[in-house]
JSON list of C-alpha atoms in Angstrom, two decimals:
[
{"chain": "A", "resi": 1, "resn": "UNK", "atom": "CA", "xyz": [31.81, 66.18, -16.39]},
{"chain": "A", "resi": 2, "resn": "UNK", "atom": "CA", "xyz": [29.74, 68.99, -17.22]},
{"chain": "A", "resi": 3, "resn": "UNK", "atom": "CA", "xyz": [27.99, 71.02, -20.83]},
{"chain": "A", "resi": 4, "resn": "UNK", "atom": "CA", "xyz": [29.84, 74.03, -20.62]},
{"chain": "A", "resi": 5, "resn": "UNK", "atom": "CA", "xyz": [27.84, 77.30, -22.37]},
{"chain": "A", "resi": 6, "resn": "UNK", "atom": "CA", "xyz": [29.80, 78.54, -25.78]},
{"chain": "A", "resi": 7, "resn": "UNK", "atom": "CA", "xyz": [30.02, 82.17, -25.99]},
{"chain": "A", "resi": 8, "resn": "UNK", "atom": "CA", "xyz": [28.25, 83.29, -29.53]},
{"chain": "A", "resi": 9, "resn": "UNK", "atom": "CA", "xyz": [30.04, 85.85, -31.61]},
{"chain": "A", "resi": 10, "resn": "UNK", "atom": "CA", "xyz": [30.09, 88.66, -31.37]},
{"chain": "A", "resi": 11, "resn": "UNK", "atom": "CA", "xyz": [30.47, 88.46, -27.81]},
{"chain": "A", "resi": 12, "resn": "UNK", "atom": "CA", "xyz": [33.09, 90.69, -26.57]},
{"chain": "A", "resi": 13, "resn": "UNK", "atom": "CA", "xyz": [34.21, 88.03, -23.93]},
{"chain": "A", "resi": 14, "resn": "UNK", "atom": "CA", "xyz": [35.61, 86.04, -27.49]},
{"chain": "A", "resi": 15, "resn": "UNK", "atom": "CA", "xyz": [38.43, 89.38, -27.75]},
{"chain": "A", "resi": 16, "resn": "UNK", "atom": "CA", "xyz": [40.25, 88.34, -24.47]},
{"chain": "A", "resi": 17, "resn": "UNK", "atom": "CA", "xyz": [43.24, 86.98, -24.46]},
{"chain": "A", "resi": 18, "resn": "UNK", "atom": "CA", "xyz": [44.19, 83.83, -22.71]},
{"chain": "A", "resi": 19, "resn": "UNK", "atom": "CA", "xyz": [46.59, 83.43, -20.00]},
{"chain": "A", "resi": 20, "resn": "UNK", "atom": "CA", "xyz": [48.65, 81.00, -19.71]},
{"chain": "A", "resi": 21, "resn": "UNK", "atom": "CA", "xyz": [48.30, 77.83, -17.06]},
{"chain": "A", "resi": 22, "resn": "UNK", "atom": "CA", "xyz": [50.50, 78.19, -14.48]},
{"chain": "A", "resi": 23, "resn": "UNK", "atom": "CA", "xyz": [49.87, 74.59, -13.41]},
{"chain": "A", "resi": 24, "resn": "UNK", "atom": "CA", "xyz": [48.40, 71.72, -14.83]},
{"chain": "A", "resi": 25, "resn": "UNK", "atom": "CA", "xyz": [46.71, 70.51, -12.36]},
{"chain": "A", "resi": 26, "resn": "UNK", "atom": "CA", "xyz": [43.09, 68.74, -11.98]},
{"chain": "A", "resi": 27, "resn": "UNK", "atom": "CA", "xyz": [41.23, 72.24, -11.98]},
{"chain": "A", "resi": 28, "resn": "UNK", "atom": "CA", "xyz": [43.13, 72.21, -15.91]},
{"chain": "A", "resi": 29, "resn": "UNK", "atom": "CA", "xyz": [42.24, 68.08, -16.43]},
{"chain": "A", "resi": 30, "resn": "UNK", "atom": "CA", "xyz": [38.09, 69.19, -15.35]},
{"chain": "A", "resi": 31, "resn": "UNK", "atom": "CA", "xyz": [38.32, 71.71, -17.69]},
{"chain": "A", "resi": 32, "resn": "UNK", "atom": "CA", "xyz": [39.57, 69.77, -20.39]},
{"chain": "A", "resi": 33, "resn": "UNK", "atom": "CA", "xyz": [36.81, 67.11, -19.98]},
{"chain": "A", "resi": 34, "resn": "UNK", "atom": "CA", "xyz": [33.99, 69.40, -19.37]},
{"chain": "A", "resi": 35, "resn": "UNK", "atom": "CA", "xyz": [35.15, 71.10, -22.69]},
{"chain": "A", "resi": 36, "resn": "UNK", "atom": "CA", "xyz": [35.50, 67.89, -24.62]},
{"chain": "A", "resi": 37, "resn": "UNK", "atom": "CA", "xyz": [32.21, 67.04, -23.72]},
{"chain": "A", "resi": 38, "resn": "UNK", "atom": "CA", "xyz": [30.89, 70.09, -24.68]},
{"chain": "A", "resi": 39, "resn": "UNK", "atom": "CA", "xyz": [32.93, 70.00, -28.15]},
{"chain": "A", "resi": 40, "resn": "UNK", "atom": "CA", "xyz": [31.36, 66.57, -28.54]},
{"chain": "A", "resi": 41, "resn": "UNK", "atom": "CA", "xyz": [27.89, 67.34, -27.88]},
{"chain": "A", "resi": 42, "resn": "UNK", "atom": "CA", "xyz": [27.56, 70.77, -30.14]},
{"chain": "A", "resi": 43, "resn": "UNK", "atom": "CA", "xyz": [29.25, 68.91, -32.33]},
{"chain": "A", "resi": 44, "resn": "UNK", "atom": "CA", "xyz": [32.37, 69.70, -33.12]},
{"chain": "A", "resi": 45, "resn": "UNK", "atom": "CA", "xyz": [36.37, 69.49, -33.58]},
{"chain": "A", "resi": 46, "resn": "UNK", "atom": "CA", "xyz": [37.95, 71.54, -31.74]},
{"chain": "A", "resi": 47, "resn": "UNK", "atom": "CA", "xyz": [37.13, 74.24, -28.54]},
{"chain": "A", "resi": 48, "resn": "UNK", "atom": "CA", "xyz": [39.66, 76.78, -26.94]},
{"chain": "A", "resi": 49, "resn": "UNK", "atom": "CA", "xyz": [38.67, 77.21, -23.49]},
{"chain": "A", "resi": 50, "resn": "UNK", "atom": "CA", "xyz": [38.07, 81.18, -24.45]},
{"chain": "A", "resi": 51, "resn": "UNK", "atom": "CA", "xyz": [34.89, 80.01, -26.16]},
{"chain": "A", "resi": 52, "resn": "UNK", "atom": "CA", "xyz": [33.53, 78.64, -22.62]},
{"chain": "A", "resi": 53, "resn": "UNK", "atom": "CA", "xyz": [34.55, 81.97, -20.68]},
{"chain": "A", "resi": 54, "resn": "UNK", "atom": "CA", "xyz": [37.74, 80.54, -19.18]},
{"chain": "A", "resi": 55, "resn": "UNK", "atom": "CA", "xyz": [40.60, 82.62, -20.48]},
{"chain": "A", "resi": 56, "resn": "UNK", "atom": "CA", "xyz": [43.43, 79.96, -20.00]},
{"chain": "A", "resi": 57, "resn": "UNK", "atom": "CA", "xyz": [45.76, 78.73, -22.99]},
{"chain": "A", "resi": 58, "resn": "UNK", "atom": "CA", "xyz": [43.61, 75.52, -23.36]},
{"chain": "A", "resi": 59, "resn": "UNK", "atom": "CA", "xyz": [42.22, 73.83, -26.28]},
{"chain": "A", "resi": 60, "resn": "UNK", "atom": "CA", "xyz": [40.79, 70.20, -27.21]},
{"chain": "A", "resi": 61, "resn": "UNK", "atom": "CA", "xyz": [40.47, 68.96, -30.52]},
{"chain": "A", "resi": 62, "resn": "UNK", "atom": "CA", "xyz": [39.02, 65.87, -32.13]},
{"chain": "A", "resi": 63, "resn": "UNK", "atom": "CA", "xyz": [39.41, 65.58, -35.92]},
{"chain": "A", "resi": 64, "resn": "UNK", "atom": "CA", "xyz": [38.87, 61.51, -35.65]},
{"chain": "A", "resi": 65, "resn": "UNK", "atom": "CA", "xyz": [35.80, 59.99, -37.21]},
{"chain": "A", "resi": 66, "resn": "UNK", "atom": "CA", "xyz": [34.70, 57.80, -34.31]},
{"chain": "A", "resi": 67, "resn": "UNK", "atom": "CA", "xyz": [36.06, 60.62, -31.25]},
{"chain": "A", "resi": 68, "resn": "UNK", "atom": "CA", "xyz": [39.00, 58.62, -30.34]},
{"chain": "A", "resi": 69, "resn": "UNK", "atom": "CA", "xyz": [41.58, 61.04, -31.07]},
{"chain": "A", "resi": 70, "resn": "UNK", "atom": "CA", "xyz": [41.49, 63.58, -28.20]},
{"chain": "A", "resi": 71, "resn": "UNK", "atom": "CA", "xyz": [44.03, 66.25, -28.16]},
{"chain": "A", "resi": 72, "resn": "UNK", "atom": "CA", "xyz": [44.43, 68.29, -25.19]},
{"chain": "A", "resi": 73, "resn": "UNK", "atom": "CA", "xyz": [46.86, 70.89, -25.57]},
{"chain": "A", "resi": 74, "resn": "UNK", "atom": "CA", "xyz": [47.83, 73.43, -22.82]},
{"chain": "A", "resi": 75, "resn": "UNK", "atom": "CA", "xyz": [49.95, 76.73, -23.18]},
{"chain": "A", "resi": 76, "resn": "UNK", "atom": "CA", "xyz": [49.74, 75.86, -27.22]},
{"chain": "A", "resi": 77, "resn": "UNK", "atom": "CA", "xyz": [52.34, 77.67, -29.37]},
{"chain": "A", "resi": 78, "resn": "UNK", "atom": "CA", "xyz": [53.26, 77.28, -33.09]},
{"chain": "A", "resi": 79, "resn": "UNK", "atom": "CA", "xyz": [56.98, 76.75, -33.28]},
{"chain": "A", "resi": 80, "resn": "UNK", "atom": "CA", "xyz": [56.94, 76.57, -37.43]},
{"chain": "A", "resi": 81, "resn": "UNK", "atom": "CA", "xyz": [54.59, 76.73, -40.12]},
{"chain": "A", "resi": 82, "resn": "UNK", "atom": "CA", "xyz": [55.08, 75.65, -43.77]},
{"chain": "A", "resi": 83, "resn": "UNK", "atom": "CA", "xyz": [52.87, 75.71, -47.20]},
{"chain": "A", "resi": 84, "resn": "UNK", "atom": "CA", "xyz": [49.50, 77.49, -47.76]},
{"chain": "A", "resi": 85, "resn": "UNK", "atom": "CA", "xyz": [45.99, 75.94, -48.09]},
{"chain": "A", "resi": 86, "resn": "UNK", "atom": "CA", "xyz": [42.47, 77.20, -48.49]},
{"chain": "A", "resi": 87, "resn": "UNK", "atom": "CA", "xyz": [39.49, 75.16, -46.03]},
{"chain": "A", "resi": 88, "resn": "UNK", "atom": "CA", "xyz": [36.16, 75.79, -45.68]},
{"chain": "A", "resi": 89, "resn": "UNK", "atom": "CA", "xyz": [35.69, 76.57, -41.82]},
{"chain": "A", "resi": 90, "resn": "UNK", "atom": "CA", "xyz": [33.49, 77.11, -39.32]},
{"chain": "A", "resi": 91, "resn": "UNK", "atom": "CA", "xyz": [33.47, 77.66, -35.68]},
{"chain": "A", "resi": 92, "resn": "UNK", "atom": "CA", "xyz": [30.73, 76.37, -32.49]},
{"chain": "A", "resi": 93, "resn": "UNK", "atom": "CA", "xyz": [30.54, 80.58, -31.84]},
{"chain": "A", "resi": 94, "resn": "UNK", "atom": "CA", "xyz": [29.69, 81.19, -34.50]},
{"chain": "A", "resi": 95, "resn": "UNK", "atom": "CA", "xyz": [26.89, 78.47, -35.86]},
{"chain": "A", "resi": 96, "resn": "UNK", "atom": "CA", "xyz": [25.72, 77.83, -39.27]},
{"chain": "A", "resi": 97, "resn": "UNK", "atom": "CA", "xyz": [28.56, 80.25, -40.89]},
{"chain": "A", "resi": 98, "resn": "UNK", "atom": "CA", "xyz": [31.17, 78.57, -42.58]},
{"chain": "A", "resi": 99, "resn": "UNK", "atom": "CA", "xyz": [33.49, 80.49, -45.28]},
{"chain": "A", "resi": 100, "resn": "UNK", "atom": "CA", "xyz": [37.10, 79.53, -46.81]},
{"chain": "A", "resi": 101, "resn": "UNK", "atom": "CA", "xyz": [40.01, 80.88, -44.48]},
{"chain": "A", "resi": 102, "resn": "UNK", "atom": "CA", "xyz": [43.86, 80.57, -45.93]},
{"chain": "A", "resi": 103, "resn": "UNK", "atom": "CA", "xyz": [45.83, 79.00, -43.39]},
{"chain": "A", "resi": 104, "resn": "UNK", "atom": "CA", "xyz": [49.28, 77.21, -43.02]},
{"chain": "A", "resi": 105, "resn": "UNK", "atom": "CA", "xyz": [49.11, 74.02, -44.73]},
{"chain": "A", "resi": 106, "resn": "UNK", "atom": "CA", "xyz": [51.42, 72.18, -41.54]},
{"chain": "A", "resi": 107, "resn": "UNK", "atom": "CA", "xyz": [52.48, 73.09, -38.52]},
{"chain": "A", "resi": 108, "resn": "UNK", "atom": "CA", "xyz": [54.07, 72.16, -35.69]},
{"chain": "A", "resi": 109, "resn": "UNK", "atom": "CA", "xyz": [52.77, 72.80, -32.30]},
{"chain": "A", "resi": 110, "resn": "UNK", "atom": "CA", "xyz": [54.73, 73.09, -28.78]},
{"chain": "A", "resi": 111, "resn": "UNK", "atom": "CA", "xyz": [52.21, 72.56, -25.72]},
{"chain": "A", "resi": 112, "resn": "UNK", "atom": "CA", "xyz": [51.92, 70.57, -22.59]},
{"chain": "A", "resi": 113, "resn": "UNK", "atom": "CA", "xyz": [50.17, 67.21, -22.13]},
{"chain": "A", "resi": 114, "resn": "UNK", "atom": "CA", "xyz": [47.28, 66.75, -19.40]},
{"chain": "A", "resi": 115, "resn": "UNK", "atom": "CA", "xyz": [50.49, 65.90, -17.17]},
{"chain": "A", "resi": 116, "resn": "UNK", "atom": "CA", "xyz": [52.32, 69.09, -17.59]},
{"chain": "A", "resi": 117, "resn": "UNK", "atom": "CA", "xyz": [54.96, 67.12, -19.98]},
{"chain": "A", "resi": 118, "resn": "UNK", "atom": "CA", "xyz": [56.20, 69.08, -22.82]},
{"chain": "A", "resi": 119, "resn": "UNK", "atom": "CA", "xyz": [55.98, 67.84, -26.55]},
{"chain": "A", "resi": 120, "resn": "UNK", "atom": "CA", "xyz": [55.63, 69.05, -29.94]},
{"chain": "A", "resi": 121, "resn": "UNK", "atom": "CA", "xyz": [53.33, 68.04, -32.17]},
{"chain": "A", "resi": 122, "resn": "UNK", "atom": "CA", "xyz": [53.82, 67.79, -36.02]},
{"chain": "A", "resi": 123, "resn": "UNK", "atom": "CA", "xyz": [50.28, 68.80, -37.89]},
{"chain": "A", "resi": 124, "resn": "UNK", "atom": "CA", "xyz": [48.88, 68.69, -41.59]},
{"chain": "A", "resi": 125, "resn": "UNK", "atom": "CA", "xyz": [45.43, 68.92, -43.08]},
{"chain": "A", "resi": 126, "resn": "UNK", "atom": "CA", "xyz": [42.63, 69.48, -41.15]},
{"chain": "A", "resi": 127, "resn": "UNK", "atom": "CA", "xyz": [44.46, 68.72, -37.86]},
{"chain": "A", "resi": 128, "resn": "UNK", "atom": "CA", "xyz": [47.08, 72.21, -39.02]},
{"chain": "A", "resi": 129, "resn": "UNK", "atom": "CA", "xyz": [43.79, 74.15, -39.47]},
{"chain": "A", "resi": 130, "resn": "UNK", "atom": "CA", "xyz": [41.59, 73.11, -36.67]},
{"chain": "A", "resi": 131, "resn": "UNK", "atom": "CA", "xyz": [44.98, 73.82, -34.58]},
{"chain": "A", "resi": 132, "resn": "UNK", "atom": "CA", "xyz": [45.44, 77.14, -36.12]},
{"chain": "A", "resi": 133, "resn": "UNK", "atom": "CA", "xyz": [41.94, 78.03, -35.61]},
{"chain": "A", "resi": 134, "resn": "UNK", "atom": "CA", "xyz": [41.64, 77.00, -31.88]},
{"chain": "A", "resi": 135, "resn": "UNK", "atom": "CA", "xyz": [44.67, 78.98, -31.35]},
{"chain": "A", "resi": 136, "resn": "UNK", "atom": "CA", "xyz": [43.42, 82.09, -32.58]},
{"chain": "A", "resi": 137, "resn": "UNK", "atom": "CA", "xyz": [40.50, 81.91, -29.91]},
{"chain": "A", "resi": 138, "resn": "UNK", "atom": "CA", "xyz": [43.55, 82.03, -26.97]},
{"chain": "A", "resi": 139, "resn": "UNK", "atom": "CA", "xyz": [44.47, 85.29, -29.13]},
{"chain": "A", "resi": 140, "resn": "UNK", "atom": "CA", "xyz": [40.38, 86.65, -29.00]},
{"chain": "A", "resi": 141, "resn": "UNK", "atom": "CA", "xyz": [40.25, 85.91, -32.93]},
{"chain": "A", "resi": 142, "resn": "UNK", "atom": "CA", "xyz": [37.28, 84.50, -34.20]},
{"chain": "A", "resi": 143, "resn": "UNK", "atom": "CA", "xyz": [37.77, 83.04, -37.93]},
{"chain": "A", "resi": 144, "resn": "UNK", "atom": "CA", "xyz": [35.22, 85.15, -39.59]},
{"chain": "A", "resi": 145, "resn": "UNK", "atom": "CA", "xyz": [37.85, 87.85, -38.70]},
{"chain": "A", "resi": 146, "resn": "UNK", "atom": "CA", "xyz": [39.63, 86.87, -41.33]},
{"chain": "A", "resi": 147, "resn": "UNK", "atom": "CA", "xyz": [36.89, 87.80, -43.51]},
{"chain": "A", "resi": 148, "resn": "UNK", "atom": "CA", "xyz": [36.41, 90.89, -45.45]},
{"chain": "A", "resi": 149, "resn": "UNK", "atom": "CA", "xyz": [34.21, 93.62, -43.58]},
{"chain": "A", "resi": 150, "resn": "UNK", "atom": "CA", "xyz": [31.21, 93.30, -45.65]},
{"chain": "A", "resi": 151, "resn": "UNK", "atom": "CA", "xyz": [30.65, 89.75, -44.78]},
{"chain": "A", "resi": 152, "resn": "UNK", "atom": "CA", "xyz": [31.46, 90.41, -41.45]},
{"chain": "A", "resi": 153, "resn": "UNK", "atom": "CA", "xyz": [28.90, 93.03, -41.07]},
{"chain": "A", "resi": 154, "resn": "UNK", "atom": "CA", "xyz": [26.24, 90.50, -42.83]},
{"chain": "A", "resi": 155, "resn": "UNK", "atom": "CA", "xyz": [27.06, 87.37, -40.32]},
{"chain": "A", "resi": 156, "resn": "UNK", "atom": "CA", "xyz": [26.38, 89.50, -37.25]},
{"chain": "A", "resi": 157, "resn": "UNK", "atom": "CA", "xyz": [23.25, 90.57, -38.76]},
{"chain": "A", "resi": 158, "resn": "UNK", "atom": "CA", "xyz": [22.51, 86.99, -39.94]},
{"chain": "A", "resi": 159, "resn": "UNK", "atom": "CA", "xyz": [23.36, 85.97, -36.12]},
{"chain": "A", "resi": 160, "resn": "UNK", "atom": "CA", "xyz": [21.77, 88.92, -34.57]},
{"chain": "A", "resi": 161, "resn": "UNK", "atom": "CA", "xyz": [18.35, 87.92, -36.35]},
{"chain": "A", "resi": 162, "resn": "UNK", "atom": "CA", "xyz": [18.71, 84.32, -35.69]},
{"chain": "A", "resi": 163, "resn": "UNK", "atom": "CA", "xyz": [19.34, 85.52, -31.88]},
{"chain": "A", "resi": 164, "resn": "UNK", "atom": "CA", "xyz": [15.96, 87.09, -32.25]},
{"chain": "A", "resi": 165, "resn": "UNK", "atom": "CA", "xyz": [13.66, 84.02, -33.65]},
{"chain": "A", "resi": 166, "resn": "UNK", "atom": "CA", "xyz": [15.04, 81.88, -30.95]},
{"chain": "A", "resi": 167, "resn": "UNK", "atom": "CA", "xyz": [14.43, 84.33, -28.35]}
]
């Protein structure tokens, strides 16, 4: 397994859009435990393989408490979506920011397993929005999109100048 870099908003690289797998194969299986590992050490909850420059539909998430609850999900869709709640979020490209999104409050989620199975997923909570969220990356939108332009403007300058110190 290898650290795999996370692209830093506003990188232009976070607009593509993912394609999907073709196979899941273990090219797809590396990936998915070079990006856990990298999710793990930032830390976080959840990466989309857009945020490590590989534009395939691939995301892992971990919203356990002890990182035993791995969820690899490939060619992810949203099949239904129900209720409405507010979370704080925030996002590994996009450190130290965090600002409330409105997102569905469950959802249910269609992908394939790390053996190309199909199944479908029912989600709630923090699982729903860390799902929504990742999913967004495979679309090239980065959560502070949903934002209004001002604060927008004021995390890339807040980014840009912490870019700067640590240069």
């Amino acid at each position: 397994m290898a650290l795999l870099p996370i692209l830093r908003y506003p990188d232009p690289r976070l607009h593509t859009r993912a394609a999907p797998v073709r196979e899941v194969d273990d090219v797809i299986r590396k990936l998915i435990a070079d990006m856990a590992e990298t999710m793990y050490e930032a830390p976080g909850i959840g990466l989309a393989a857009t945020q490590v420059d590989v534009h395939l539909r691939v995301v892992v998430i971990d919203v356990s408490e002890d990182k035993t609850g791995l969820l690899a999900l490939i060619n992810p869709e949203i099949i239904s979506r129900a209720g409405e709640q507010v979370c704080e979020e925030g996002c590994l490209s996009v450190p130290g920011i965090y600002d409330k999104v409105a997102r569905a409050e469950k959802v249910r989620v269609r992908a394939l397993n790390q053996q190309g199975e199909t199944f479908e997923l029912d989600t709630e909570g923090l699982l729903a929005v860390c799902v929504q969220h990742e999913l967004d990356h495979l679309d090239g939108k980065v959560f502070v999109e949903y934002l209004s332009q001002l604060k927008q403007t004021r995390i890339k300058g807040k980014l840009a100048k912490k870019a700067r110190i640590t240069a």
